[in-house]
């Protein structure tokens, strides 16, 4: 077969993507910028924050059980009395005012009720921490999904361009009689498939952008890509047992379950307190002013004037019989304690499983990145060798098309694997309860400036 010149296709389609990223760097937003915006916009996170604020107020309410109460009351009455005989009735005006104070000297339910309210606030804080970790993971997933979709679109476009060149070459060779119509039809079929793949990639990018936009309430968010050379985050420990042990100490889900057990135990104390007596102290200070229309001795005899009163008392209450209410309430709380213990065991097992699964997932993804990097170098060499073989007539057009597609597919999968390592590293920290807002800043250092 005579020598036919075929133009060498581009071997670095991801370089085009990097060009687009750098071109829009001035307008692009970092992960940290979007996270700061999402904290003030995401409804799920804001709802958890409001719940934590409400729990703080409930905890403060419970503190009132150990404090005295003081109230002011005032009453004014106007009355008219008509005697059975006599010239006229009597009009009288009475003004009464007083202060009432009360203090719980002894109530066995007060202290556990306060402790229960404080643990309720701690539970709300654990829920808020869970919501914040969830926001970080959801935002990072959407952020890198957009970058992966952009790389997939760029790769599809580069693949289509390379196939278009191969199609044009096949047509020229057919026209001069150095190739068969089969080469042209194979290239045309592969080109049509590349067009379909490009359209699908473009639509996927649009959908991924919508998902990212809704986190911050903006339109057209442009995420920054990973800086080159790509530096993937290192794990704090390569021992999975270390991650599991840390999770048992720090995970908000385990902490919430542990607090749930403590609350159940306090409920039992409160229920048992209903069998014990209570002692309350009370005091009143008041005055009454009476004025009527009588005059002279009759007015004095009716009690006209100002009267002052003061009293101090103790009220002792001892429950003798409650119709079985207290005893059955105690039985209920004891059963709920057992439930809370089982919930705590389940939380620990679930967190341990999720942490191990996330750890091995990150390890596997890192190995995939290394494999894809090696495959990228191999497929580049394979494409060059196939192109040379096509030029000298030992390879056919289909071989070149397959080699091109393999290269672009490998480069696309390599980029996606790198993003997955970053996101799954955050998920590992979430699974072990270590994910913090500072981790967003650590990921931010991996992005282009």
PDB file of N, CA, C and O in Angstrom, residues 68-73 98-105 280-286 309-315:
ATOM      1  N   UNK A  68     -36.462  30.546  92.432  1.00  0.00           N
ATOM      2  CA  UNK A  68     -37.777  30.953  92.938  1.00  0.00           C
ATOM      3  C   UNK A  68     -38.573  31.707  91.880  1.00  0.00           C
ATOM      4  O   UNK A  68     -38.011  32.223  90.913  1.00  0.00           O
ATOM      5  N   UNK A  69     -39.869  31.761  92.092  1.00  0.00           N
ATOM      6  CA  UNK A  69     -40.746  32.529  91.215  1.00  0.00           C
ATOM      7  C   UNK A  69     -41.415  33.629  92.028  1.00  0.00           C
ATOM      8  O   UNK A  69     -41.661  33.478  93.239  1.00  0.00           O
ATOM      9  N   UNK A  70     -41.692  34.741  91.388  1.00  0.00           N
ATOM     10  CA  UNK A  70     -42.298  35.891  92.052  1.00  0.00           C
ATOM     11  C   UNK A  70     -43.336  36.487  91.128  1.00  0.00           C
ATOM     12  O   UNK A  70     -43.068  36.707  89.937  1.00  0.00           O
ATOM     13  N   UNK A  71     -44.541  36.731  91.672  1.00  0.00           N
ATOM     14  CA  UNK A  71     -45.613  37.281  90.866  1.00  0.00           C
ATOM     15  C   UNK A  71     -46.290  38.440  91.564  1.00  0.00           C
ATOM     16  O   UNK A  71     -46.306  38.536  92.801  1.00  0.00           O
ATOM     17  N   UNK A  72     -46.835  39.337  90.781  1.00  0.00           N
ATOM     18  CA  UNK A  72     -47.558  40.496  91.287  1.00  0.00           C
ATOM     19  C   UNK A  72     -49.000  40.404  90.833  1.00  0.00           C
ATOM     20  O   UNK A  72     -49.271  40.124  89.659  1.00  0.00           O
ATOM     21  N   UNK A  73     -49.932  40.639  91.761  1.00  0.00           N
ATOM     22  CA  UNK A  73     -51.346  40.631  91.414  1.00  0.00           C
ATOM     23  C   UNK A  73     -52.012  41.880  91.978  1.00  0.00           C
ATOM     24  O   UNK A  73     -51.609  42.402  93.031  1.00  0.00           O
ATOM     25  N   UNK A  98     -50.739  42.532  95.789  1.00  0.00           N
ATOM     26  CA  UNK A  98     -49.881  41.661  96.566  1.00  0.00           C
ATOM     27  C   UNK A  98     -48.782  41.010  95.737  1.00  0.00           C
ATOM     28  O   UNK A  98     -48.840  40.965  94.500  1.00  0.00           O
ATOM     29  N   UNK A  99     -47.763  40.518  96.413  1.00  0.00           N
ATOM     30  CA  UNK A  99     -46.654  39.778  95.816  1.00  0.00           C
ATOM     31  C   UNK A  99     -46.720  38.337  96.310  1.00  0.00           C
ATOM     32  O   UNK A  99     -46.914  38.097  97.510  1.00  0.00           O
ATOM     33  N   UNK A 100     -46.569  37.394  95.391  1.00  0.00           N
ATOM     34  CA  UNK A 100     -46.555  35.974  95.754  1.00  0.00           C
ATOM     35  C   UNK A 100     -45.245  35.342  95.280  1.00  0.00           C
ATOM     36  O   UNK A 100     -44.896  35.458  94.104  1.00  0.00           O
ATOM     37  N   UNK A 101     -44.562  34.716  96.184  1.00  0.00           N
ATOM     38  CA  UNK A 101     -43.315  34.038  95.850  1.00  0.00           C
ATOM     39  C   UNK A 101     -43.408  32.558  96.167  1.00  0.00           C
ATOM     40  O   UNK A 101     -44.099  32.153  97.105  1.00  0.00           O
ATOM     41  N   UNK A 102     -42.690  31.757  95.379  1.00  0.00           N
ATOM     42  CA  UNK A 102     -42.708  30.310  95.594  1.00  0.00           C
ATOM     43  C   UNK A 102     -41.338  29.739  95.271  1.00  0.00           C
ATOM     44  O   UNK A 102     -40.667  30.178  94.324  1.00  0.00           O
ATOM     45  N   UNK A 103     -40.927  28.760  96.047  1.00  0.00           N
ATOM     46  CA  UNK A 103     -39.623  28.128  95.829  1.00  0.00           C
ATOM     47  C   UNK A 103     -39.736  26.642  96.143  1.00  0.00           C
ATOM     48  O   UNK A 103     -40.289  26.266  97.194  1.00  0.00           O
ATOM     49  N   UNK A 104     -39.192  25.818  95.215  1.00  0.00           N
ATOM     50  CA  UNK A 104     -39.216  24.377  95.415  1.00  0.00           C
ATOM     51  C   UNK A 104     -38.043  23.982  96.300  1.00  0.00           C
ATOM     52  O   UNK A 104     -36.882  23.992  95.866  1.00  0.00           O
ATOM     53  N   UNK A 105     -38.364  23.665  97.550  1.00  0.00           N
ATOM     54  CA  UNK A 105     -37.311  23.290  98.498  1.00  0.00           C
ATOM     55  C   UNK A 105     -36.772  21.903  98.170  1.00  0.00           C
ATOM     56  O   UNK A 105     -35.556  21.668  98.178  1.00  0.00           O
ATOM     57  N   UNK A 280     -42.514  22.576  99.115  1.00  0.00           N
ATOM     58  CA  UNK A 280     -42.491  23.893  98.483  1.00  0.00           C
ATOM     59  C   UNK A 280     -42.675  24.964  99.546  1.00  0.00           C
ATOM     60  O   UNK A 280     -43.493  24.816 100.478  1.00  0.00           O
ATOM     61  N   UNK A 281     -41.912  26.051  99.421  1.00  0.00           N
ATOM     62  CA  UNK A 281     -42.051  27.209 100.301  1.00  0.00           C
ATOM     63  C   UNK A 281     -42.767  28.314  99.549  1.00  0.00           C
ATOM     64  O   UNK A 281     -42.542  28.519  98.349  1.00  0.00           O
ATOM     65  N   UNK A 282     -43.626  29.017 100.245  1.00  0.00           N
ATOM     66  CA  UNK A 282     -44.363  30.107  99.620  1.00  0.00           C
ATOM     67  C   UNK A 282     -44.447  31.283 100.577  1.00  0.00           C
ATOM     68  O   UNK A 282     -44.394  31.115 101.812  1.00  0.00           O
ATOM     69  N   UNK A 283     -44.552  32.466 100.020  1.00  0.00           N
ATOM     70  CA  UNK A 283     -44.663  33.684 100.822  1.00  0.00           C
ATOM     71  C   UNK A 283     -45.516  34.698 100.072  1.00  0.00           C
ATOM     72  O   UNK A 283     -45.462  34.775  98.833  1.00  0.00           O
ATOM     73  N   UNK A 284     -46.313  35.459 100.829  1.00  0.00           N
ATOM     74  CA  UNK A 284     -47.144  36.501 100.218  1.00  0.00           C
ATOM     75  C   UNK A 284     -47.014  37.777 101.019  1.00  0.00           C
ATOM     76  O   UNK A 284     -46.817  37.757 102.243  1.00  0.00           O
ATOM     77  N   UNK A 285     -47.099  38.875 100.324  1.00  0.00           N
ATOM     78  CA  UNK A 285     -47.093  40.202 100.930  1.00  0.00           C
ATOM     79  C   UNK A 285     -48.101  41.036 100.170  1.00  0.00           C
ATOM     80  O   UNK A 285     -48.011  41.174  98.954  1.00  0.00           O
ATOM     81  N   UNK A 286     -49.108  41.561 100.909  1.00  0.00           N
ATOM     82  CA  UNK A 286     -50.159  42.281 100.204  1.00  0.00           C
ATOM     83  C   UNK A 286     -50.800  43.355 101.046  1.00  0.00           C
ATOM     84  O   UNK A 286     -50.487  43.549 102.231  1.00  0.00           O
ATOM     85  N   UNK A 309     -51.115  42.592 104.835  1.00  0.00           N
ATOM     86  CA  UNK A 309     -51.005  41.171 105.202  1.00  0.00           C
ATOM     87  C   UNK A 309     -49.662  40.613 104.744  1.00  0.00           C
ATOM     88  O   UNK A 309     -49.099  41.058 103.744  1.00  0.00           O
ATOM     89  N   UNK A 310     -49.165  39.649 105.461  1.00  0.00           N
ATOM     90  CA  UNK A 310     -47.928  38.944 105.091  1.00  0.00           C
ATOM     91  C   UNK A 310     -48.030  37.521 105.605  1.00  0.00           C
ATOM     92  O   UNK A 310     -48.563  37.279 106.696  1.00  0.00           O
ATOM     93  N   UNK A 311     -47.517  36.571 104.806  1.00  0.00           N
ATOM     94  CA  UNK A 311     -47.579  35.169 105.229  1.00  0.00           C
ATOM     95  C   UNK A 311     -46.422  34.395 104.646  1.00  0.00           C
ATOM     96  O   UNK A 311     -45.902  34.722 103.574  1.00  0.00           O
ATOM     97  N   UNK A 312     -45.995  33.371 105.358  1.00  0.00           N
ATOM     98  CA  UNK A 312     -44.944  32.454 104.913  1.00  0.00           C
ATOM     99  C   UNK A 312     -45.434  31.053 105.226  1.00  0.00           C
ATOM    100  O   UNK A 312     -45.977  30.811 106.319  1.00  0.00           O
ATOM    101  N   UNK A 313     -45.250  30.120 104.262  1.00  0.00           N
ATOM    102  CA  UNK A 313     -45.741  28.785 104.490  1.00  0.00           C
ATOM    103  C   UNK A 313     -44.927  27.718 103.791  1.00  0.00           C
ATOM    104  O   UNK A 313     -44.160  28.001 102.862  1.00  0.00           O
ATOM    105  N   UNK A 314     -45.076  26.498 104.215  1.00  0.00           N
ATOM    106  CA  UNK A 314     -44.463  25.321 103.602  1.00  0.00           C
ATOM    107  C   UNK A 314     -45.568  24.352 103.226  1.00  0.00           C
ATOM    108  O   UNK A 314     -46.506  24.124 104.005  1.00  0.00           O
ATOM    109  N   UNK A 315     -45.429  23.775 102.013  1.00  0.00           N
ATOM    110  CA  UNK A 315     -46.406  22.802 101.550  1.00  0.00           C
ATOM    111  C   UNK A 315     -45.702  21.473 101.325  1.00  0.00           C
ATOM    112  O   UNK A 315     -44.781  21.376 100.493  1.00  0.00           O
TER     113      UNK A 315
END
